[in-house]
Coordinates of C-alpha atoms and ligand atoms in Angstrom, one line a residue:
M16 CA 0.0 -13.3 -4.3
R17 CA -2.9 -12.5 -6.5
G18 CA -3.5 -14.7 -9.4
L19 CA -1.6 -17.6 -8.0
V20 CA -4.1 -17.9 -4.8
Y21 CA -7.7 -17.5 -4.8
K22 CA -8.6 -16.1 -1.3
V23 CA -12.0 -16.7 0.4
K24 CA -12.9 -13.3 1.5
A25 CA -14.4 -13.5 5.3
S26 CA -16.5 -11.8 5.2
G27 CA -2.9 27.2 17.4
F28 CA -4.5 30.2 17.6
Y29 CA -7.8 28.6 16.7
H30 CA -10.0 26.0 18.3
M31 CA -11.0 24.0 15.5
M32 CA -13.9 21.6 14.7
H33 CA -13.2 18.4 12.5
Y34 CA -15.6 17.2 9.9
H35 CA -15.9 13.5 10.3
Y36 CA -16.4 12.1 6.9
L37 CA -16.3 8.2 7.5
C38 CA -20.1 8.1 7.7
S39 CA -21.4 6.9 4.5
M40 CA -20.2 5.4 1.2
A41 CA -21.3 8.4 -0.7
Q42 CA -19.5 10.7 1.5
N43 CA -16.4 8.5 1.4
E44 CA -16.5 8.6 -2.5
E45 CA -16.7 12.3 -2.4
V46 CA -13.5 12.5 0.0
F47 CA -11.7 10.2 -2.2
K48 CA -12.3 12.3 -5.2
K49 CA -11.0 15.2 -3.1
I50 CA -8.0 13.5 -2.2
I51 CA -7.2 12.6 -5.8
S52 CA -7.6 16.2 -6.9
H53 CA -5.6 17.5 -3.8
A54 CA -2.8 15.2 -4.9
K55 CA -2.7 16.7 -8.3
E56 CA -3.1 20.3 -7.4
Y57 CA -0.3 19.9 -4.6
G58 CA 2.1 18.1 -6.8
F59 CA 1.8 14.5 -5.3
V60 CA 0.5 12.5 -8.0
F61 CA -0.3 13.2 -11.8
Q62 CA -1.7 10.9 -14.4
S63 CA 1.0 9.5 -16.6
S64 CA 1.3 11.1 -20.1
E65 CA -1.4 13.5 -19.1
I66 CA -0.9 16.1 -22.1
Y67 CA -1.6 13.0 -24.3
D68 CA -4.8 12.3 -22.6
G69 CA -3.2 10.1 -20.0
L70 CA -2.4 6.2 -19.8
S71 CA -4.5 4.1 -17.8
A72 CA -3.5 2.9 -14.4
V73 CA -0.1 4.6 -14.8
Y74 CA 0.9 7.4 -12.6
D75 CA 3.8 9.9 -12.1
Y76 CA 4.9 11.2 -8.7
G77 CA 5.4 15.1 -8.5
Q78 CA 7.8 17.2 -6.6
N79 CA 6.0 16.4 -3.2
G80 CA 4.9 12.8 -4.1
V81 CA 8.5 11.8 -4.8
E82 CA 9.6 13.1 -1.3
L83 CA 6.7 11.5 0.4
K84 CA 7.6 8.3 -1.4
N85 CA 11.3 8.1 -0.7
N86 CA 10.5 9.0 3.1
I87 CA 8.3 5.8 3.0
K88 CA 10.9 3.8 1.4
Q89 CA 13.6 4.7 3.7
Y90 CA 11.3 4.4 7.0
W91 CA 10.8 0.8 5.8
W92 CA 14.4 0.2 4.8
K93 CA 15.5 1.4 8.2
A94 CA 13.2 -0.8 9.9
M95 CA 13.7 -3.8 7.9
V96 CA 17.5 -3.5 7.0
Q97 CA 19.3 -1.0 9.1
H98 CA 17.8 -1.7 12.4
Q99 CA 18.0 -5.4 11.7
E100 CA 21.2 -7.6 12.5
N101 CA 20.3 -10.3 10.1
I102 CA 18.6 -8.7 7.2
V103 CA 20.4 -7.2 4.1
G104 CA 19.2 -5.4 1.0
I105 CA 19.7 -6.1 -2.5
D106 CA 18.7 -4.3 -5.9
S107 CA 18.0 -6.9 -8.7
A108 CA 17.4 -6.1 -12.2
I109 CA 13.8 -5.9 -13.7
F110 CA 14.7 -8.1 -16.4
M111 CA 15.4 -11.6 -15.6
H112 CA 16.0 -15.1 -17.4
P113 CA 12.5 -16.0 -18.7
T114 CA 12.8 -19.5 -17.1
I115 CA 12.6 -17.9 -13.7
W116 CA 8.9 -17.2 -14.4
K117 CA 8.3 -20.7 -15.5
A118 CA 9.8 -22.0 -12.2
S119 CA 7.9 -19.6 -10.0
G120 CA 4.7 -20.6 -11.6
H121 CA 3.8 -17.2 -13.1
V122 CA 3.9 -18.3 -16.9
D123 CA 1.4 -20.9 -16.0
A124 CA -0.8 -19.6 -13.3
F125 CA -0.5 -15.9 -12.9
N126 CA -3.7 -15.3 -14.5
D127 CA -6.9 -13.4 -14.2
P128 CA -10.2 -14.6 -15.3
L129 CA -11.8 -12.1 -17.8
I130 CA -15.1 -11.7 -19.2
D131 CA -16.6 -9.0 -21.6
N132 CA -20.0 -7.7 -21.9
K133 CA -21.2 -7.8 -25.6
D134 CA -23.3 -4.7 -25.5
S135 CA -21.1 -2.3 -23.8
K136 CA -17.8 -3.9 -25.0
K137 CA -16.3 -3.5 -21.4
R138 CA -14.0 -6.0 -20.0
Y139 CA -14.1 -7.3 -16.4
R140 CA -12.5 -9.6 -14.0
A141 CA -15.0 -12.4 -13.5
D142 CA -13.8 -12.9 -9.9
V143 CA -14.3 -9.1 -9.1
L144 CA -17.9 -9.1 -10.6
I145 CA -18.8 -12.2 -8.2
E146 CA -16.9 -10.8 -5.1
D147 CA -18.8 -7.6 -5.8
Q148 CA -21.9 -9.5 -5.4
F149 CA -20.8 -11.2 -2.1
A150 CA -19.7 -7.6 -0.8
K151 CA -23.3 -6.4 -1.6
W152 CA -25.0 -9.3 0.4
Q153 CA -22.4 -8.8 3.1
D154 CA -23.5 -4.9 3.0
K155 CA -27.0 -6.2 3.7
I156 CA -26.0 -8.2 6.8
D157 CA -24.2 -5.3 8.0
K158 CA -27.2 -3.1 7.7
E159 CA -29.5 -5.6 9.6
V160 CA -26.9 -5.7 12.3
E161 CA -26.8 -2.0 12.3
K162 CA -30.7 -1.6 12.5
A163 CA -30.9 -4.2 15.5
E164 CA -28.1 -2.7 17.4
K165 CA -30.0 0.6 17.3
R166 CA -33.4 -1.1 18.3
F167 CA -31.9 -3.4 21.1
G168 CA -29.2 -1.0 22.5
E169 CA -27.0 -2.4 25.1
A170 CA -29.0 -5.7 25.4
F171 CA -28.0 -6.5 21.7
D172 CA -26.1 -9.8 21.3
K173 CA -24.5 -9.6 18.0
A174 CA -23.2 -13.1 17.9
Q175 CA -26.7 -14.7 18.5
F176 CA -28.4 -12.2 16.0
L177 CA -26.0 -13.3 13.4
A178 CA -26.8 -17.0 14.2
T179 CA -30.5 -16.6 14.5
N180 CA -31.9 -13.7 12.3
P181 CA -33.6 -15.2 9.3
R182 CA -32.7 -12.5 6.8
V183 CA -29.1 -12.7 7.8
L184 CA -28.9 -16.3 7.6
E185 CA -30.4 -16.0 4.1
Y186 CA -27.8 -13.7 2.8
Q187 CA -24.9 -15.8 4.6
A188 CA -26.3 -18.9 2.9
K189 CA -26.0 -17.1 -0.5
I190 CA -22.4 -16.1 0.2
D191 CA -21.5 -19.5 1.4
T192 CA -23.1 -21.4 -1.4
A193 CA -21.8 -19.2 -4.2
S194 CA -18.3 -18.7 -2.8
K195 CA -17.8 -22.5 -2.3
R196 CA -19.1 -23.0 -5.9
F197 CA -17.0 -20.1 -7.3
Y198 CA -13.5 -21.0 -5.3
G199 CA -14.2 -24.7 -6.3
A200 CA -14.7 -23.6 -10.1
M201 CA -11.5 -21.5 -10.1
E202 CA -9.4 -24.3 -8.4
N203 CA -10.5 -26.8 -11.2
N204 CA -10.3 -24.1 -13.9
D205 CA -13.6 -24.6 -14.8
L206 CA -14.3 -21.3 -16.5
A207 CA -17.6 -22.4 -18.0
D208 CA -19.1 -22.9 -14.5
V209 CA -17.7 -19.3 -13.4
K210 CA -19.8 -17.9 -16.3
K211 CA -22.9 -20.0 -15.3
L212 CA -22.4 -18.6 -11.7
I213 CA -22.3 -15.0 -13.2
E214 CA -25.7 -15.8 -14.9
E215 CA -27.3 -17.5 -12.2
L216 CA -26.4 -14.6 -9.8
E217 CA -28.0 -12.3 -12.5
I218 CA -25.0 -10.1 -12.4
V219 CA -25.3 -7.2 -15.0
C220 CA -22.9 -5.1 -16.7
P221 CA -22.6 -1.9 -14.7
V222 CA -22.2 0.3 -18.0
S223 CA -25.0 -1.5 -20.4
G224 CA -27.0 -3.1 -17.5
S225 CA -27.3 -6.3 -19.6
R226 CA -26.4 -9.9 -19.0
N227 CA -25.2 -10.4 -22.5
W228 CA -21.6 -12.1 -21.4
T229 CA -19.0 -13.7 -23.4
E230 CA -17.3 -17.0 -22.2
V231 CA -14.8 -16.5 -19.2
R232 CA -11.0 -17.0 -20.2
Q233 CA -7.8 -16.9 -18.6
F234 CA -5.3 -13.8 -19.2
N235 CA -1.7 -13.6 -18.0
L236 CA -1.0 -10.7 -16.3
M237 CA 2.6 -10.5 -17.1
F238 CA 4.0 -8.0 -19.6
S239 CA 6.5 -9.4 -22.2
T240 CA 9.0 -7.6 -24.4
Q241 CA 11.9 -8.9 -26.7
M242 CA 15.4 -8.6 -26.0
G243 CA 17.8 -8.5 -28.8
S244 CA 17.0 -7.9 -32.6
V245 CA 15.5 -11.2 -33.5
T246 CA 11.9 -11.9 -32.4
E247 CA 12.1 -15.5 -31.4
D248 CA 10.4 -17.3 -28.5
S249 CA 13.7 -17.6 -26.5
N250 CA 14.2 -13.7 -26.5
T251 CA 10.9 -13.1 -24.9
L252 CA 11.4 -11.5 -21.5
Y253 CA 9.0 -10.5 -18.9
L254 CA 8.8 -7.3 -16.8
R255 CA 8.7 -9.0 -13.3
P256 CA 5.3 -9.1 -11.7
E257 CA 6.9 -9.2 -8.4
T258 CA 10.3 -8.3 -6.8
A259 CA 10.4 -11.5 -4.8
Q260 CA 11.9 -13.6 -7.4
G261 CA 15.2 -11.4 -7.8
I262 CA 15.8 -12.3 -4.1
F263 CA 15.3 -16.1 -4.6
V264 CA 17.5 -16.4 -7.4
N265 CA 20.3 -14.3 -5.4
Y266 CA 19.7 -16.3 -2.3
L267 CA 23.1 -18.3 -2.8
N268 CA 25.2 -15.2 -3.8
V269 CA 24.0 -13.1 -0.8
Q270 CA 24.3 -16.2 1.7
K271 CA 27.7 -16.9 0.5
T272 CA 29.2 -13.5 0.0
G273 CA 27.6 -12.1 3.2
R274 CA 28.4 -15.2 5.3
M275 CA 24.7 -15.1 6.4
K276 CA 23.5 -17.6 9.0
I277 CA 19.9 -18.9 9.2
P278 CA 17.6 -17.4 10.0
F279 CA 18.3 -14.3 7.8
G280 CA 16.5 -12.2 5.5
I281 CA 17.1 -10.4 2.2
A282 CA 15.1 -7.2 1.4
Q283 CA 14.5 -5.3 -1.7
I284 CA 12.4 -2.3 -3.0
G285 CA 11.7 -2.0 -6.6
K286 CA 9.3 -1.7 -9.7
A287 CA 6.7 -4.3 -10.6
F288 CA 4.4 -4.7 -13.4
R289 CA 1.1 -6.3 -14.1
N290 CA -1.1 -6.0 -16.9
E291 CA -4.2 -5.3 -14.6
I292 CA -7.4 -5.2 -16.5
V293 CA -9.5 -3.9 -13.6
A294 CA -7.5 -0.9 -12.9
R295 CA -9.4 1.3 -10.7
Q296 CA -9.2 3.4 -7.5
F297 CA -6.4 5.8 -8.3
I298 CA -3.0 4.4 -7.3
F299 CA -4.4 1.4 -5.5
R300 CA -4.1 -0.9 -8.5
M301 CA -1.7 0.1 -11.1
R302 CA 0.0 -1.5 -14.1
E303 CA 3.5 -0.1 -13.0
F304 CA 4.0 0.0 -9.3
E305 CA 6.7 -0.5 -6.5
Q306 CA 6.9 -3.2 -3.9
M307 CA 9.0 -3.4 -0.6
E308 CA 9.4 -7.1 -0.1
M309 CA 11.5 -9.2 2.2
Q310 CA 12.2 -13.0 2.2
F311 CA 13.2 -14.5 5.4
F312 CA 15.0 -17.8 5.4
V313 CA 14.4 -20.1 8.3
R314 CA 14.9 -23.8 9.4
P315 CA 12.0 -26.1 8.0
G316 CA 9.8 -26.7 11.0
T317 CA 10.4 -23.1 12.4
E318 CA 8.4 -21.4 9.8
L319 CA 5.0 -20.9 11.5
E320 CA 6.7 -19.5 14.5
W321 CA 8.4 -16.9 12.2
F322 CA 5.3 -16.3 10.5
E323 CA 3.7 -15.0 13.7
K324 CA 6.8 -13.0 14.6
W325 CA 6.7 -11.2 11.1
K326 CA 2.8 -10.7 11.5
E327 CA 3.4 -8.9 14.8
T328 CA 6.6 -7.0 13.7
R329 CA 5.0 -5.7 10.4
L330 CA 1.7 -4.7 12.1
N331 CA 3.8 -2.7 14.6
W332 CA 5.7 -1.1 11.7
H333 CA 2.3 0.3 10.5
L334 CA 1.4 1.5 13.9
S335 CA 4.5 3.1 14.7
L336 CA 3.5 5.7 11.9
G337 CA 1.1 6.9 14.7
I338 CA -2.1 5.9 12.7
P339 CA -4.9 4.4 14.8
S340 CA -5.0 0.7 15.0
A341 CA -8.7 0.5 14.3
K342 CA -7.4 1.4 10.6
Y343 CA -5.8 -2.0 10.2
R344 CA -6.9 -5.4 10.4
F345 CA -5.7 -8.9 9.5
H346 CA -7.5 -10.9 6.9
K347 CA -6.4 -14.6 7.1
H348 CA -6.5 -16.7 3.9
E349 CA -8.8 -19.5 4.2
K350 CA -7.6 -21.0 1.2
L351 CA -3.9 -21.5 0.6
A352 CA -1.9 -21.8 -2.6
H353 CA -0.4 -25.2 -2.9
Y354 CA 3.0 -23.8 -1.9
A355 CA 2.0 -21.9 1.2
N356 CA 1.2 -23.2 4.7
A357 CA -0.1 -19.8 6.2
A358 CA -1.0 -16.5 4.6
V359 CA -2.4 -13.2 5.9
D360 CA -3.1 -9.7 4.6
I361 CA -2.7 -6.7 6.3
E362 CA -5.8 -4.4 5.4
F363 CA -6.2 -0.9 5.7
E364 CA -9.4 1.1 5.8
F365 CA -9.1 3.2 2.5
P366 CA -12.0 5.5 1.7
F367 CA -13.5 2.7 -0.2
G368 CA -13.4 0.3 2.5
F369 CA -10.7 -2.3 4.0
K370 CA -8.3 -3.4 1.4
E371 CA -5.1 -5.4 1.2
L372 CA -2.1 -3.2 2.0
E373 CA 0.6 -5.9 2.7
G374 CA 0.9 -9.7 2.3
I375 CA 2.6 -12.0 4.8
H376 CA 3.0 -15.6 3.6
S377 CA 4.9 -18.6 4.7
R378 CA 5.9 -20.1 1.3
T379 CA 7.7 -23.1 2.5
D380 CA 10.6 -24.2 0.3
F381 CA 8.5 -24.0 -2.7
D382 CA 10.6 -21.1 -4.6
L383 CA 14.0 -22.3 -3.7
S384 CA 13.4 -26.0 -4.6
S385 CA 11.8 -24.9 -7.9
H386 CA 14.8 -22.9 -8.8
Q387 CA 16.9 -25.6 -7.8
K388 CA 14.9 -27.8 -10.2
F389 CA 14.8 -25.5 -13.0
S390 CA 18.3 -24.3 -12.9
G391 CA 20.1 -27.5 -12.1
K392 CA 22.1 -25.7 -9.3
K393 CA 22.0 -26.9 -5.7
I394 CA 20.2 -24.4 -3.7
T395 CA 20.7 -25.4 -0.1
Y396 CA 22.1 -24.5 3.5
F397 CA 24.5 -26.3 5.5
D398 CA 23.2 -25.9 9.1
P399 CA 26.4 -26.4 11.3
E400 CA 24.1 -26.5 14.4
L401 CA 22.1 -29.4 13.4
N402 CA 24.8 -30.7 11.1
E403 CA 22.2 -31.0 8.4
T404 CA 21.8 -29.8 4.9
Y405 CA 18.3 -28.4 3.6
V406 CA 16.5 -26.1 1.5
P407 CA 15.5 -23.4 3.8
Y408 CA 11.9 -22.3 4.2
V409 CA 10.8 -18.8 3.7
I410 CA 8.6 -16.1 5.2
E411 CA 7.8 -13.3 2.7
T412 CA 6.5 -9.9 3.9
S413 CA 5.3 -7.9 0.8
I414 CA 3.9 -4.4 1.0
G415 CA 2.9 -2.1 -1.9
L416 CA 4.7 1.4 -1.7
D417 CA 1.9 3.0 -3.8
R418 CA -0.6 1.5 -1.6
T419 CA 1.2 2.8 1.4
F420 CA 1.4 6.2 0.0
L421 CA -2.4 6.1 -0.7
A422 CA -3.0 4.9 2.7
M423 CA -0.9 7.9 4.1
L424 CA -2.4 10.4 1.9
S425 CA -6.1 9.3 2.7
H426 CA -5.6 9.1 6.3
A427 CA -3.8 12.4 6.5
Y428 CA -6.2 14.5 4.4
T429 CA -8.3 16.6 6.7
E430 CA -10.7 19.5 6.3
E431 CA -11.1 21.8 9.3
K432 CA -13.2 24.6 10.0
L433 CA -11.7 27.1 12.2
E434 CA -13.2 29.3 14.8
D435 CA -13.0 32.4 12.7
G436 CA -15.4 30.8 10.1
S437 CA -12.4 29.9 7.7
E438 CA -11.6 26.6 6.5
R439 CA -8.3 24.8 5.8
V440 CA -7.1 21.6 4.4
V441 CA -4.3 20.1 6.1
M442 CA -2.3 16.9 5.4
K443 CA -1.7 15.4 8.9
L444 CA 1.1 13.1 7.6
P445 CA 3.3 11.4 10.1
A446 CA 6.2 14.0 10.5
V447 CA 8.8 11.4 9.4
L448 CA 7.0 11.0 6.2
A449 CA 6.3 14.6 5.4
P450 CA 7.8 15.9 2.0
I451 CA 9.0 19.3 3.5
K452 CA 10.1 19.2 7.2
C453 CA 10.2 22.9 7.7
G454 CA 9.1 26.1 5.8
I455 CA 11.5 28.9 6.0
L456 CA 9.4 32.2 5.7
P457 CA 10.9 35.6 5.8
L458 CA 8.0 37.8 7.2
V459 CA 8.7 40.2 4.4
A460 CA 10.9 40.1 1.3
K461 CA 12.8 43.0 2.3
D462 CA 14.9 44.6 5.3
G463 CA 17.4 41.7 5.3
L464 CA 15.0 39.1 6.2
P465 CA 15.4 36.9 3.3
E466 CA 19.1 37.0 3.7
K467 CA 18.7 36.0 7.4
A468 CA 16.3 33.2 6.2
R469 CA 18.7 31.8 3.6
E470 CA 21.5 31.8 6.4
I471 CA 19.1 29.8 8.6
M472 CA 18.3 27.6 5.8
D473 CA 21.8 26.7 5.1
T474 CA 22.4 25.4 8.5
L475 CA 19.3 23.0 8.1
K476 CA 19.3 21.8 4.5
Y477 CA 22.0 19.1 4.8
D478 CA 20.0 17.4 7.2
Y479 CA 16.3 18.2 6.4
M480 CA 14.2 18.8 3.4
V481 CA 13.2 22.5 4.1
Q482 CA 11.8 25.0 1.5
F483 CA 12.4 28.8 1.4
E484 CA 9.2 30.7 0.4
E485 CA 9.0 34.6 0.2
K486 CA 5.9 35.2 -1.9
D487 CA 2.4 36.0 -0.7
S488 CA 1.2 36.7 2.7
I489 CA 2.3 34.7 5.7
G490 CA -1.1 33.4 6.1
K491 CA -1.3 32.1 2.5
R492 CA 2.2 30.4 3.0
Y493 CA 1.1 28.7 6.0
R494 CA -2.0 27.3 4.3
R495 CA 0.2 26.0 1.3
H496 CA 2.4 24.2 3.7
D497 CA -0.8 22.8 5.6
A498 CA -1.8 21.5 2.3
I499 CA 1.5 19.6 1.7
G500 CA 1.9 18.3 5.5
T501 CA 4.7 20.5 6.6
P502 CA 5.1 19.7 10.2
Y503 CA 6.6 23.2 11.0
C504 CA 7.1 26.5 9.5
I505 CA 9.6 29.0 11.0
T506 CA 9.0 32.7 10.4
I507 CA 11.9 35.2 10.4
D508 CA 10.8 38.7 11.3
H509 CA 12.5 41.9 12.4
Q510 CA 13.2 40.8 16.0
T511 CA 15.1 37.7 14.5
L512 CA 17.7 40.4 13.4
E513 CA 17.9 41.7 16.8
D514 CA 17.9 38.6 19.1
N515 CA 18.2 35.6 16.9
T516 CA 14.9 34.2 17.7
V517 CA 12.2 33.0 15.2
T518 CA 8.5 31.9 15.6
I519 CA 7.9 28.2 15.1
R520 CA 4.5 27.2 13.8
D521 CA 3.1 23.7 14.6
R522 CA 1.1 22.3 11.5
D523 CA -1.7 20.6 13.6
T524 CA -2.3 23.1 16.6
M525 CA -1.3 26.2 14.6
Q526 CA 0.4 27.2 17.9
Q527 CA 3.3 29.4 17.4
E528 CA 6.1 29.8 19.7
R529 CA 9.2 32.2 19.8
I530 CA 12.4 30.3 20.0
S531 CA 16.1 30.6 19.6
V532 CA 17.5 29.9 16.1
D533 CA 19.8 27.3 17.9
K534 CA 16.7 25.3 19.1
I535 CA 15.2 24.6 15.5
D536 CA 17.4 21.6 14.9
E537 CA 16.6 19.8 18.2
I538 CA 12.8 20.5 17.7
L539 CA 13.0 19.0 14.3
R540 CA 15.2 15.9 15.3
K541 CA 12.8 15.2 18.1
K542 CA 9.8 15.1 15.8
I543 CA 11.1 13.6 12.7
R544 CA 13.4 10.9 14.2
S545 CA 12.8 7.5 12.7
Ligands
LIG6 N1 5.6 -11.4 -3.7 C1 4.2 -11.5 -3.3 C2 3.3 -10.6 -4.0 O1 3.6 -10.1 -5.0 P1 0.9 -9.8 -3.9 O2 -0.1 -10.0 -2.8 O3 0.5 -9.9 -5.5 O4 2.1 -10.6 -3.5 C3 2.1 -7.8 -2.7 O5 1.5 -8.3 -3.8 C4 1.6 -6.2 -2.4 O6 2.0 -5.5 -3.6 C5 0.1 -6.0 -2.3 O7 -0.1 -6.3 -1.0 C6 0.0 -4.6 -2.7 O8 0.1 -3.8 -1.7 C7 1.0 -4.5 -3.7 N2 0.3 -4.6 -5.2 C8 0.0 -5.6 -5.8 N3 -0.5 -5.5 -7.0 C9 -0.5 -4.2 -7.1 C10 -1.0 -3.3 -8.2 N4 -1.5 -3.6 -9.2 N5 -0.8 -2.0 -8.0 C11 -0.5 -1.5 -6.7 N6 0.1 -2.3 -5.9 C12 0.0 -3.5 -5.9

């Protein structure tokens, strides 16, 4: 959980040619820009309040975006609730009693250290400025390794090179020394030393280029608002910065009414709000976003076993979407929060590098015990097998819905040059997540073809999101569906009226096949089943 934990970053018809973009940072940046404009052009994501010049780090999902988002939610919910015997869902309110955030530690510790540059008047997160410097040194190490790999070929021993090359050792020593000092200073809340470190590392403002910094100060990330008409302190509420606390405070309700036996889990999908200062990278870091979280309650002493199980289960969930495993990696937290005894992130390779997509944390009994203390209510479980009463331990899996959306979008975006020299942009989204499952396209808008197409659509629309389109040439309609990731398009032509067959076109291969109308449902079901 950011703010409460400081992590030490360890360091068809056509044959086609694919462009491979993942070559250099500059190219990746270029691709990322294209993905953002594609997301807007095709109704996936819009800047919030755009006609009023936008609201920073807040986004709206358009007609295709909302479908993709709903499909991700459903895919997660099925895996985490529907397919599980011992996990149930809830939907708790965004507003909660303010003491909850005192008990959870968010009022006192959900802070970012901020620093301003006096010349540009820009505000930065001090930890991001410092970690960016670590990343620069790490890049230098990676470049040395790359050069040596080329020079020595098969004989190259990476471990030995990393342990002996003087330049690598020098950069590594810089990272080690500075990170030890930085994380130590953060732990001791020594913000003066954080500022000193920024000065000593000669970090400059990316806008003004100057080193004219203010002091570093802590800034709480929770948004607050007033309930009722009197503006007194007691009426100050927070917009929840995580959905997890809604689960903890409902633990007893669910356990009792659901007659749940430990081990069991409670899952929830919902909005969370954080007053992010460094809001960047499109929907990666937003001020209003959605989380899909699950708290799994276990017997004390078994939590590390469950932690390993959930690590594996969650990684497999990601891989089940058919995205190559090389795009994911675990990042173990070296430094743990006082209440956690294990924590790992699942990172995804976004166009701007590997970044956190999901967190899996062994949170001990911290949250339930703390709510017990602050509320004065007993929050325990009587374990009939052990004949013991205890406060359950918790394993949390917490994934950002918007980040998963961005991961899918950036992985799916593909530019292809076709054999006839033309180009297409195709979103190779997993079929189960695609906004529209099937385009229904009468070849021409006359001769009874639209009527027949609508008849077919009526047999499919109760089970699948399908879209009828009769405008423009068939080629243009195929391209539009490629651009939003529609896995199949069926074309209704004059032969359809004679023998009840259609052509079905596969998005990825662009192959077309003539099939009976009765087969469409079977093909869609096979491809889309989750
Ligand atoms: N309950 C634990 C928790 O909230 P976190 O690591 O702070 O942990 C969990 O957040 C996930 O929520 C992250 O892995 C990320 O996917 C997503 N997330 C966090 N802050 C976000 C933001 N500002 N914008 C979009 N997604 C965010």
